[in-house]
N, CA, C and O atoms as CSV, one atom per row, in Angstrom:
chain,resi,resn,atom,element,x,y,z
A,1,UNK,N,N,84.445,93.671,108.374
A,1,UNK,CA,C,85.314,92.627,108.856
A,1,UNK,C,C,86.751,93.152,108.798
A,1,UNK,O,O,87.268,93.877,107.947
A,2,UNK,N,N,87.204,92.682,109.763
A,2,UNK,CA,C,88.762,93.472,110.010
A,2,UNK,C,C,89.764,92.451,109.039
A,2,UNK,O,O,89.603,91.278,109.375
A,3,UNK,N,N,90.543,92.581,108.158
A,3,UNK,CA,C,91.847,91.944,107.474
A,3,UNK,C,C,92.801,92.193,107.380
A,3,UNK,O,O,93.632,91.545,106.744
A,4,UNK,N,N,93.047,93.489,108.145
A,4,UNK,CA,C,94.560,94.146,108.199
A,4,UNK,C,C,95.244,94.818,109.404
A,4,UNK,O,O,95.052,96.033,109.379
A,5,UNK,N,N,96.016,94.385,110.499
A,5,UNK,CA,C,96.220,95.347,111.506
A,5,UNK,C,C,97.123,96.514,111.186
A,5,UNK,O,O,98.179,96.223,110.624
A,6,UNK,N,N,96.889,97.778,111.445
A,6,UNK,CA,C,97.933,98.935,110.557
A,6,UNK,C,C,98.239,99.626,112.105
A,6,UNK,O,O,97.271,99.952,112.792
A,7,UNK,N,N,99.482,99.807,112.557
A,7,UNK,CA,C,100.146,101.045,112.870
A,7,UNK,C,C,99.847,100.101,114.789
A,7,UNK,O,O,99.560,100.730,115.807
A,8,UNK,N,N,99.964,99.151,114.743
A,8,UNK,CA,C,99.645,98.760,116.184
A,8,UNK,C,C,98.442,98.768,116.497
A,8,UNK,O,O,98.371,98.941,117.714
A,9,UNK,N,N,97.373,98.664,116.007
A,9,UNK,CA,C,96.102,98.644,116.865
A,9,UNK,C,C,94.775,99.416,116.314
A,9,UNK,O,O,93.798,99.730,116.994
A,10,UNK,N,N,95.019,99.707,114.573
A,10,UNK,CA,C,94.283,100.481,113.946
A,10,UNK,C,C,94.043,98.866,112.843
A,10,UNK,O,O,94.720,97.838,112.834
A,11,UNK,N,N,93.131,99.146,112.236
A,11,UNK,CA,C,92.554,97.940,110.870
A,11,UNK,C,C,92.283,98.675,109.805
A,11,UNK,O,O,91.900,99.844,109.765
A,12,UNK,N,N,92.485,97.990,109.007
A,12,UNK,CA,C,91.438,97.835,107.722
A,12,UNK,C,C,90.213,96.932,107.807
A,12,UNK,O,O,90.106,95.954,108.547
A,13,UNK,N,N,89.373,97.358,107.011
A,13,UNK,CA,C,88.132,96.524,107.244
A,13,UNK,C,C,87.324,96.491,105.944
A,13,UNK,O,O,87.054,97.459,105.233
A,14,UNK,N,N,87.021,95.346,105.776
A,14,UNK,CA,C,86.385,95.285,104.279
A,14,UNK,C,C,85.224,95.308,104.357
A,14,UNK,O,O,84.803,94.200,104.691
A,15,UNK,N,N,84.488,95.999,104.221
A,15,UNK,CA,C,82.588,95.752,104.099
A,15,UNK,C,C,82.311,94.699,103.317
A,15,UNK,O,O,83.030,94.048,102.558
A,16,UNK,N,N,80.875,94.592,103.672
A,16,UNK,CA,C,79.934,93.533,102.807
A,16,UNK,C,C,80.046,93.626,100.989
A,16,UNK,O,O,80.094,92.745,100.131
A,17,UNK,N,N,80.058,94.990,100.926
A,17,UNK,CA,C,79.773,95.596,99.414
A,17,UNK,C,C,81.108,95.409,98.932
A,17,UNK,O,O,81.330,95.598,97.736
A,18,UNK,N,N,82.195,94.997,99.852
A,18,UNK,CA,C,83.902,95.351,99.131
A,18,UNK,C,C,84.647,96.453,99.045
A,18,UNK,O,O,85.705,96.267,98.443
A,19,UNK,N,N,84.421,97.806,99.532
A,19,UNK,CA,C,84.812,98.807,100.079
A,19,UNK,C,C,85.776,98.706,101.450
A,19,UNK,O,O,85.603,98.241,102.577
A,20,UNK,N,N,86.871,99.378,100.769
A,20,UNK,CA,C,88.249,99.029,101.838
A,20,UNK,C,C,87.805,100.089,103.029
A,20,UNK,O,O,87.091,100.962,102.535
A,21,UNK,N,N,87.988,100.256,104.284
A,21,UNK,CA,C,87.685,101.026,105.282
A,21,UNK,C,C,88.610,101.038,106.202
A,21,UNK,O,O,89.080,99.930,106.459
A,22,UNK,N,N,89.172,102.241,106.987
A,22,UNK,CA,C,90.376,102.500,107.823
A,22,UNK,C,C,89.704,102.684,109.453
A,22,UNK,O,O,89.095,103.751,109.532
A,23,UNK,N,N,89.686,101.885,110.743
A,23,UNK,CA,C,89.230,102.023,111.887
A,23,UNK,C,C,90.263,102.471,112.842
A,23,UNK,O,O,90.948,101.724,113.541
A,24,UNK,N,N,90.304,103.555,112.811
A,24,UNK,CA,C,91.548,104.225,114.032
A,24,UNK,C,C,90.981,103.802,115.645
A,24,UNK,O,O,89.894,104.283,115.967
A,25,UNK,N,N,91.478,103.192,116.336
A,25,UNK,CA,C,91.441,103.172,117.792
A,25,UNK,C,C,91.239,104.072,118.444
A,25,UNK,O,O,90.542,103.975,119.454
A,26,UNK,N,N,91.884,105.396,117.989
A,26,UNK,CA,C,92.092,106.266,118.917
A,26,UNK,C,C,90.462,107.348,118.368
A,26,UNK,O,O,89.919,108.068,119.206
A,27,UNK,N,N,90.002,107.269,117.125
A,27,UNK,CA,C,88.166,107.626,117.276
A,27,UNK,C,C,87.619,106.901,117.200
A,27,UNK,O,O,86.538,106.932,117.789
A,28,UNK,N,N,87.874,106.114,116.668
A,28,UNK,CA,C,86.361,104.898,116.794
A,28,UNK,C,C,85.981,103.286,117.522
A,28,UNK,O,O,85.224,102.341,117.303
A,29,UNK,N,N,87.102,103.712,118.564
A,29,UNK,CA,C,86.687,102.733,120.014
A,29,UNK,C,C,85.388,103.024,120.881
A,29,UNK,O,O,84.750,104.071,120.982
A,30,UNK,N,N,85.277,102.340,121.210
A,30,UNK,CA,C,84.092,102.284,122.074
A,30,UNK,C,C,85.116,103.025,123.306
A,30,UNK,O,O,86.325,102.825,123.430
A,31,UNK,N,N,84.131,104.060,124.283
A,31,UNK,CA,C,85.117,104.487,125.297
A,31,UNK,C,C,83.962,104.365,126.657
A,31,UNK,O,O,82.785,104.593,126.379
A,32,UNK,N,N,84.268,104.054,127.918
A,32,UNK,CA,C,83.349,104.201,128.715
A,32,UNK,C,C,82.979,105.698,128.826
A,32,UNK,O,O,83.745,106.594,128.472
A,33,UNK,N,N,81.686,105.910,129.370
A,33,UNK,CA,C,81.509,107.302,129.929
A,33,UNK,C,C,81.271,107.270,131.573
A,33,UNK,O,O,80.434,106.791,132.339
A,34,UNK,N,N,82.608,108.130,131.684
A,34,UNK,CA,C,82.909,108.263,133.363
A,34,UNK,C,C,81.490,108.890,133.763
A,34,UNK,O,O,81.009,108.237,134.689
A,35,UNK,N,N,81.017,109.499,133.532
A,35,UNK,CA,C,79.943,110.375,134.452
A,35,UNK,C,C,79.091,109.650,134.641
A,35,UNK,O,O,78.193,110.040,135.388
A,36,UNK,N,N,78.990,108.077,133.960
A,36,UNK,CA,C,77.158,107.477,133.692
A,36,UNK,C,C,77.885,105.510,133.853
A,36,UNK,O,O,78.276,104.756,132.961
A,37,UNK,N,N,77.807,105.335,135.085
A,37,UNK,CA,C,78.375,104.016,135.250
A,37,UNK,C,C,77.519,103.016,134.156
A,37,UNK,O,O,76.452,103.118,133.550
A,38,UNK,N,N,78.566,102.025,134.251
A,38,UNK,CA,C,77.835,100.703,133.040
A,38,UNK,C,C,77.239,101.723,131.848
A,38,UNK,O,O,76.063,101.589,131.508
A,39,UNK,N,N,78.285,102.988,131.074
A,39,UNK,CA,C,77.524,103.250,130.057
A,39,UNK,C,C,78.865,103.524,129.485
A,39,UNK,O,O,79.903,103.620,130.139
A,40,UNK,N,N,78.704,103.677,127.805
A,40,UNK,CA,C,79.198,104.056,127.071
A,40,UNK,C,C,79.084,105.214,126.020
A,40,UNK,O,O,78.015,105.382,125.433
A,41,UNK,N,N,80.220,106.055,125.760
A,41,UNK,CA,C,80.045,107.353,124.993
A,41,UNK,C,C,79.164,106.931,123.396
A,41,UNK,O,O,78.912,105.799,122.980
A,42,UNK,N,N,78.974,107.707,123.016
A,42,UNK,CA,C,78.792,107.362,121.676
A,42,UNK,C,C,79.347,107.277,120.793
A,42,UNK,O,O,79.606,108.389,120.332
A,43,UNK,N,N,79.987,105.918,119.832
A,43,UNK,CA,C,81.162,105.480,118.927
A,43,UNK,C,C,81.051,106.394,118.224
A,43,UNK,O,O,80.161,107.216,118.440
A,44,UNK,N,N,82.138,106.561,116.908
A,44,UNK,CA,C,82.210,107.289,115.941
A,44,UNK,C,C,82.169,106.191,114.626
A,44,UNK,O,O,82.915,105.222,114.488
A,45,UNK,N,N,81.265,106.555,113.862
A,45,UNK,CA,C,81.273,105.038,113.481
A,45,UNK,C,C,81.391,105.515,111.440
A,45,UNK,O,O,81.077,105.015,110.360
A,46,UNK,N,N,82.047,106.767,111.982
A,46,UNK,CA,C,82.454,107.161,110.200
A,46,UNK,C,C,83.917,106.603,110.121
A,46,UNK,O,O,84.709,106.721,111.056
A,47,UNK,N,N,84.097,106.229,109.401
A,47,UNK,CA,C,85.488,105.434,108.701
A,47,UNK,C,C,85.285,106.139,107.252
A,47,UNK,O,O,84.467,106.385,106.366
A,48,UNK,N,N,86.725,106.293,107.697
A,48,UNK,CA,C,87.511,106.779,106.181
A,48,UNK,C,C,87.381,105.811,105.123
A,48,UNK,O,O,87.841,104.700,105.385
A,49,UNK,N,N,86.886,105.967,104.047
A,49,UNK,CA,C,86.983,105.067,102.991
A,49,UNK,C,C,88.650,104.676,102.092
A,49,UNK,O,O,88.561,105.443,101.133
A,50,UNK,N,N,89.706,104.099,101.966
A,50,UNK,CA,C,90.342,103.877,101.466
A,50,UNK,C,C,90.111,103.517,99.922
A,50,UNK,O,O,90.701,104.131,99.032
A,51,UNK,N,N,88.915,102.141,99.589
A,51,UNK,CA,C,89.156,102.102,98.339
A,51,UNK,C,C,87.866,101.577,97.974
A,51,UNK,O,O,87.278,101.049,98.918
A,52,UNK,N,N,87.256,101.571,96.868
A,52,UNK,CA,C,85.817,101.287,96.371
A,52,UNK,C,C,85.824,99.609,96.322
A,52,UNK,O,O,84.866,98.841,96.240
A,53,UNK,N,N,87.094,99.360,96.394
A,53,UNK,CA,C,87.227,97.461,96.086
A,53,UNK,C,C,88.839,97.155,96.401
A,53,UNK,O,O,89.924,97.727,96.300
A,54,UNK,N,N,88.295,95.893,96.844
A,54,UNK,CA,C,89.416,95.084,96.907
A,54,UNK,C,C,90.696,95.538,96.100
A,54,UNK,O,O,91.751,96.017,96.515
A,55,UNK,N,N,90.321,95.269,94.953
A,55,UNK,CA,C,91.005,95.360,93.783
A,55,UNK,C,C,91.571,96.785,93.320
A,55,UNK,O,O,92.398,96.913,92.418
A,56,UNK,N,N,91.085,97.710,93.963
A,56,UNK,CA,C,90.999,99.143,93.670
A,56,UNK,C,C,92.364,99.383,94.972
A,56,UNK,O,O,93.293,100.120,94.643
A,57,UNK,N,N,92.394,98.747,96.361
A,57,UNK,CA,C,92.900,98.200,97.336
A,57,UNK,C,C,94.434,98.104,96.664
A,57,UNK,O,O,95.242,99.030,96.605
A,58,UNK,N,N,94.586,96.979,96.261
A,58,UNK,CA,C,95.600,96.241,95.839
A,58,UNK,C,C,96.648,96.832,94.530
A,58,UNK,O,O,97.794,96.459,94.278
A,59,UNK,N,N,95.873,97.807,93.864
A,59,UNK,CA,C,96.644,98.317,92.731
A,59,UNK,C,C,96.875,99.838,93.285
A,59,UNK,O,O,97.254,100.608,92.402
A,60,UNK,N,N,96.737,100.342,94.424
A,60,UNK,CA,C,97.447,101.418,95.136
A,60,UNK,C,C,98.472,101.469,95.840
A,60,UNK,O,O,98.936,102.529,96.261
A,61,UNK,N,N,99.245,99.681,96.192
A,61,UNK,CA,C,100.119,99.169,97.453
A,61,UNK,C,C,100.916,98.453,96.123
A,61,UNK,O,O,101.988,98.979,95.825
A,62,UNK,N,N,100.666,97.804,95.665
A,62,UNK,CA,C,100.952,96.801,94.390
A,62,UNK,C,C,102.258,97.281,93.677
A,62,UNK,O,O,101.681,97.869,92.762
A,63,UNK,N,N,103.493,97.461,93.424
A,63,UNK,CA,C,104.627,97.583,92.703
A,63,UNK,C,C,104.559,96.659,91.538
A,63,UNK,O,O,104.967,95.498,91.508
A,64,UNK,N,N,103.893,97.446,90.425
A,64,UNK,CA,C,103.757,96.220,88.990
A,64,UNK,C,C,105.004,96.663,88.509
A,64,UNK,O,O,105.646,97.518,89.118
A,65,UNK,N,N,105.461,96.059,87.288
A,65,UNK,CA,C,106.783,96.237,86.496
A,65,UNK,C,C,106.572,94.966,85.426
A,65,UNK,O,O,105.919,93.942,85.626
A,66,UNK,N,N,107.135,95.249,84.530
A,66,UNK,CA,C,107.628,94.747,83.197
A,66,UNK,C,C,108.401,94.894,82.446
A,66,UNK,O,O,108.800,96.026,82.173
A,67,UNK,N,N,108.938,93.655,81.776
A,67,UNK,CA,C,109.834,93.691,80.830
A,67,UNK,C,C,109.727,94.484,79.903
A,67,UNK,O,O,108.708,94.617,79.226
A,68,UNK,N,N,111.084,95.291,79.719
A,68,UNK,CA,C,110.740,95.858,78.535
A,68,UNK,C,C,111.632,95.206,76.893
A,68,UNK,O,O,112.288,94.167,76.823
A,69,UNK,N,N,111.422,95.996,75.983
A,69,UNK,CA,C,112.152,95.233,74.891
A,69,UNK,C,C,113.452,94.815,74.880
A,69,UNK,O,O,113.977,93.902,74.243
A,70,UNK,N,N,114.097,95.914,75.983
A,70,UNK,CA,C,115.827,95.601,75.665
A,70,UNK,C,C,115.958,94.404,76.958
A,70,UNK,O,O,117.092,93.943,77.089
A,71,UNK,N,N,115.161,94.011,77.668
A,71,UNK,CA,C,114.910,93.071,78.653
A,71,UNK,C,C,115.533,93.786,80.262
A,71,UNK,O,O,116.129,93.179,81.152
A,72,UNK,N,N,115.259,94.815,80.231
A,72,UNK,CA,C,115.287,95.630,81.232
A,72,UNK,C,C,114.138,95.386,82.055
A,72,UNK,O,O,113.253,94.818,81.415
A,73,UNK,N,N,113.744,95.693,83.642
A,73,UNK,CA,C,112.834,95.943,84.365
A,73,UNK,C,C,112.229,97.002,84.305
A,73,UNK,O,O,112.934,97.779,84.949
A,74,UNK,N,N,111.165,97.662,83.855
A,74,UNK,CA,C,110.880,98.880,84.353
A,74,UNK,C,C,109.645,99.199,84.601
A,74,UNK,O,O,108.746,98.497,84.137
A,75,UNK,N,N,109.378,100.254,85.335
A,75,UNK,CA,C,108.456,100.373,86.300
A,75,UNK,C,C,107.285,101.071,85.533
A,75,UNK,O,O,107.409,102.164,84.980
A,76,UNK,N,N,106.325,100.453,85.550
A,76,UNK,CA,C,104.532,100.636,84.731
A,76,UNK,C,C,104.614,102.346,85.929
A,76,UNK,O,O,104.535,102.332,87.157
A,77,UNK,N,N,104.763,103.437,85.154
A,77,UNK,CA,C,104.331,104.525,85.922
A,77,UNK,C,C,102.366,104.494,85.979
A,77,UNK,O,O,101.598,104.583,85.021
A,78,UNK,N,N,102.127,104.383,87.041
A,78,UNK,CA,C,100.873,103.775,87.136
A,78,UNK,C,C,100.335,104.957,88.324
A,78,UNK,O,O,100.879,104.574,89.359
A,79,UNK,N,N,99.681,105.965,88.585
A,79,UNK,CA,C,98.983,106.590,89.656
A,79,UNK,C,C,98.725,105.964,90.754
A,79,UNK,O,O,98.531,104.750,90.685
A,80,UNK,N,N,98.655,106.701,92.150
A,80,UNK,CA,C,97.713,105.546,93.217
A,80,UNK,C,C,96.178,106.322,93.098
A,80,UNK,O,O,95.934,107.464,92.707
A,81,UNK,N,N,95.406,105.440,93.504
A,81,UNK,CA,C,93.888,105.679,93.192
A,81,UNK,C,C,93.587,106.897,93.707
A,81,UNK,O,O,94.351,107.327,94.571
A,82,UNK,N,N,92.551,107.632,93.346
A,82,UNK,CA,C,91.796,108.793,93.656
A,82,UNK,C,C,91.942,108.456,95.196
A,82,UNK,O,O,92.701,108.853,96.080
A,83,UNK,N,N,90.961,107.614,95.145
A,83,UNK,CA,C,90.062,107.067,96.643
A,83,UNK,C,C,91.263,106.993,97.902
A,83,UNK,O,O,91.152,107.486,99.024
A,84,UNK,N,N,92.321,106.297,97.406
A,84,UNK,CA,C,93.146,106.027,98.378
A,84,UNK,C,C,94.086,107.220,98.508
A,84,UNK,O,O,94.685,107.444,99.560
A,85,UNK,N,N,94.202,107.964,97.446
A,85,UNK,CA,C,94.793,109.833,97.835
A,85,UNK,C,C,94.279,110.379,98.864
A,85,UNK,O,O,94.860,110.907,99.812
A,86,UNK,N,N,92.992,110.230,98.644
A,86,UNK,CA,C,92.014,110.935,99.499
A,86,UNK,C,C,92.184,110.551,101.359
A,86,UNK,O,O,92.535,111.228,102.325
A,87,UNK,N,N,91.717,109.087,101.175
A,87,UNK,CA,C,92.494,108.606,102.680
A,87,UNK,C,C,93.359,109.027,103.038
A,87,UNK,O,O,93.236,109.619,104.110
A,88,UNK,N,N,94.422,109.007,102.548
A,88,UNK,CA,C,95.895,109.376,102.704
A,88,UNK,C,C,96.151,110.860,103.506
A,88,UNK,O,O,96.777,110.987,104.559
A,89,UNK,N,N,95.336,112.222,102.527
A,89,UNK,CA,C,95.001,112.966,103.174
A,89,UNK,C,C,94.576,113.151,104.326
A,89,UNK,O,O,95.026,114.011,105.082
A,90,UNK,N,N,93.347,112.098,104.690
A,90,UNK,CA,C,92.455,112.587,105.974
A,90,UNK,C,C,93.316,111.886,107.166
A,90,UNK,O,O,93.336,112.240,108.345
A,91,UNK,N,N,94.146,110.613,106.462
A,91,UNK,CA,C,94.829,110.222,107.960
A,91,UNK,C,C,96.170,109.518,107.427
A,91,UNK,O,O,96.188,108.321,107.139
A,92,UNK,N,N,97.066,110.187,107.340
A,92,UNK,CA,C,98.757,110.030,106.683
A,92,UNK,C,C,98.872,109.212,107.449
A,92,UNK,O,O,99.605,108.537,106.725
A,93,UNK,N,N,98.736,108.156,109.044
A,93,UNK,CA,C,99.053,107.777,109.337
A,93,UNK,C,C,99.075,106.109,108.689
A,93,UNK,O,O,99.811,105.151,108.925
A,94,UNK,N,N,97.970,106.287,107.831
A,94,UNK,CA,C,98.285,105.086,106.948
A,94,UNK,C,C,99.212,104.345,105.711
A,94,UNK,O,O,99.383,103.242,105.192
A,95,UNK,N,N,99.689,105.776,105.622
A,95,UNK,CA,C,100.455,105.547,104.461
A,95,UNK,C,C,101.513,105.046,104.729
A,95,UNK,O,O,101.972,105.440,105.801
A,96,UNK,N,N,102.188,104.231,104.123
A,96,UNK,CA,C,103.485,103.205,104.331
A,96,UNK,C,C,103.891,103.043,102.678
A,96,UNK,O,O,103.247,102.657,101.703
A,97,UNK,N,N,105.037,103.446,102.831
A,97,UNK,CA,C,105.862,103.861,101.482
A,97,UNK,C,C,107.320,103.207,101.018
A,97,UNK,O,O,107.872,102.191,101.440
A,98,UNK,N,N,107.613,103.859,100.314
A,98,UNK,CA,C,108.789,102.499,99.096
A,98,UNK,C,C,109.369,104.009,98.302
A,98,UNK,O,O,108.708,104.964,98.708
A,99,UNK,N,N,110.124,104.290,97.584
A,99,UNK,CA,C,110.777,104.667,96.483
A,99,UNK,C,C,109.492,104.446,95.512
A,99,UNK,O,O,108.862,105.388,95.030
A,100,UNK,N,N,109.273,103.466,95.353
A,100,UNK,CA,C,108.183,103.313,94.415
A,100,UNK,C,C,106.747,103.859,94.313
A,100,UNK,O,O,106.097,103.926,93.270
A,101,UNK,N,N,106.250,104.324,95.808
A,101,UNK,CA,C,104.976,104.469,96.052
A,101,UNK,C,C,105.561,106.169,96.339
A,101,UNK,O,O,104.651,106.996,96.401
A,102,UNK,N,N,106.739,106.611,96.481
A,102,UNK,CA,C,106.943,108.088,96.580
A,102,UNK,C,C,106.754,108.554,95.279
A,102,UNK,O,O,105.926,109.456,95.147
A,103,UNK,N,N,107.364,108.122,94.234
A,103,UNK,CA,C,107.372,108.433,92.719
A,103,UNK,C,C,106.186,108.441,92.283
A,103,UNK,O,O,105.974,109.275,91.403
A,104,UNK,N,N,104.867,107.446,92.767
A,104,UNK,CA,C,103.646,107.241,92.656
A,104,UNK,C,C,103.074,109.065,92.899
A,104,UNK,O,O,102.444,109.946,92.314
A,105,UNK,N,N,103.538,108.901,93.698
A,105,UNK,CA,C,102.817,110.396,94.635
A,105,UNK,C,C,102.958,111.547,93.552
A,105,UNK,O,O,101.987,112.257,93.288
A,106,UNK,N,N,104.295,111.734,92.876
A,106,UNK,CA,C,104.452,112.676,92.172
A,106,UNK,C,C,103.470,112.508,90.899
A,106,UNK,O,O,102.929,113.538,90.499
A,107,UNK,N,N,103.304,111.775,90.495
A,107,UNK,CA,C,102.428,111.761,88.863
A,107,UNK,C,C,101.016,112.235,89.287
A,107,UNK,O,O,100.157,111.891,88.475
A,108,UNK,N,N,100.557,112.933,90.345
A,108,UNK,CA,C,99.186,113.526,90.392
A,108,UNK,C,C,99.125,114.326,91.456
A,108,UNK,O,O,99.482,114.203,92.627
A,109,UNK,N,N,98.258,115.736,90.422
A,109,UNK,CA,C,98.270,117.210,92.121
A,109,UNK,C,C,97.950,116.606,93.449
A,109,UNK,O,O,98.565,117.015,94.433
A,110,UNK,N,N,96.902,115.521,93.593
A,110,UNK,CA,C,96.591,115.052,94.856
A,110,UNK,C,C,97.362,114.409,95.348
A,110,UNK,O,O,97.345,114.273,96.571
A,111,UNK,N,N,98.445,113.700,94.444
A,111,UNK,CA,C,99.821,112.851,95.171
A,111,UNK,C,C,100.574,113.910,95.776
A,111,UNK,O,O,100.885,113.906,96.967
A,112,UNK,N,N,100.915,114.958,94.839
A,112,UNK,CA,C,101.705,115.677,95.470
A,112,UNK,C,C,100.949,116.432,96.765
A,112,UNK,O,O,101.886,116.730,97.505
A,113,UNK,N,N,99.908,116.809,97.288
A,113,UNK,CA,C,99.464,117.603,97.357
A,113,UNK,C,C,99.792,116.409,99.347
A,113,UNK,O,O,100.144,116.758,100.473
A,114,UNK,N,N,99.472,115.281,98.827
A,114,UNK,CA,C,99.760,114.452,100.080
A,114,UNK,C,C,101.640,114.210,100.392
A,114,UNK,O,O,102.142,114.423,101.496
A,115,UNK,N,N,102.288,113.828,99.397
A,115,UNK,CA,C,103.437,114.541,99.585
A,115,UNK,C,C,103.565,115.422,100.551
A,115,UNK,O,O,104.038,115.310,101.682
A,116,UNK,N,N,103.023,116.449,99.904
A,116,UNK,CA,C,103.788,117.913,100.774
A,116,UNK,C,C,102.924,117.867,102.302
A,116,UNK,O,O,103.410,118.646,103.122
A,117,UNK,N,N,101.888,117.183,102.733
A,117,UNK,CA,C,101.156,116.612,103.951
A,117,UNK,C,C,102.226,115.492,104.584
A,117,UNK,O,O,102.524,115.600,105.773
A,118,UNK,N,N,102.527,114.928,104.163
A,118,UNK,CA,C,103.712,113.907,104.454
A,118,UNK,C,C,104.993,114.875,105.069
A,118,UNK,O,O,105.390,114.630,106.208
A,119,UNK,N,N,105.272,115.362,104.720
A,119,UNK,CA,C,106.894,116.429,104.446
A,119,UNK,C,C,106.285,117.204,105.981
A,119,UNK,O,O,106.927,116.982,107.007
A,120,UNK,N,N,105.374,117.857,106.029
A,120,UNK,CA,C,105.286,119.072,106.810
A,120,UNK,C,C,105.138,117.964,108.373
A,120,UNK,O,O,105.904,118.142,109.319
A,121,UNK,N,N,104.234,117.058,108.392
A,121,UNK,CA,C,104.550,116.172,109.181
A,121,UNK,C,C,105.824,114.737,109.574
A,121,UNK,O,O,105.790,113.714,110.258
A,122,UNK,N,N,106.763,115.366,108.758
A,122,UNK,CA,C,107.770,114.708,109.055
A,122,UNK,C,C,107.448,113.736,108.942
A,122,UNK,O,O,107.769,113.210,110.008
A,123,UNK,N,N,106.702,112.573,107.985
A,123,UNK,CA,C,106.455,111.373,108.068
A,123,UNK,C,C,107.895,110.832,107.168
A,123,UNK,O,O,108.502,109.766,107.272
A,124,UNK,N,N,108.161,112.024,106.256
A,124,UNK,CA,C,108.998,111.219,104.780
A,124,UNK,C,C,110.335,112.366,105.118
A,124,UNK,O,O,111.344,112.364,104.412
């Protein structure tokens, strides 16, 4: 089921089981096939997995923070998920970022590792 439109015309999609899923338009549309009237190519119907859950979802996008003793704000240095590194990798075009979710990137080789995937494609 689709719950998120990303980038103009791409989704998120949540399965039955709760597994976050990324549907790019541009592979996994249905496309006619010119050579074979009234027919269609064959979909691509692998989707990138983003996150094992909802919840797994939400604490990769999520900016937590808390008080601290001197009653300052400060920021829970918190990782973004394995799962959603991994996405990130296979299609940067999802990633949508903050100061907060860049700093994220640095606290793990696979953050950085998408970082420097980010950088070479001029996304950041």
């Amino acid at each position: 089921m689709a719950i998120a439109l990303v980038n103009e015309g791409d989704w998120l999609c949540l399965h039955i089981k709760g597994q976050i899923y990324y549907w790019d338009h541009d592979v996994n549309d249905l496309y006619l096939d010119i050579k074979k009237p009234n027919a269609y190519l064959l979909q691509n119907v692998d989707l990138p997995l983003i996150a094992n859950s909802f919840q797994e979802f939400l604490e990769g996008i999520v900016h937590k923070e808390r008080e601290s003793d001197e009653g300052d704000c400060k920021n829970i240095s918190t990782p973004i998920s394995e799962a959603l590194l991994k996405a990130y990798l296979k299609n940067t075009k999802i990633f949508s970022y903050n100061s907060y979710a860049l700093k994220k990137l640095e606290l793990s080789e696979k953050g950085k590792e998408v970082l420097a995937l980010l950088k070479k494609e001029k996304l950041i």
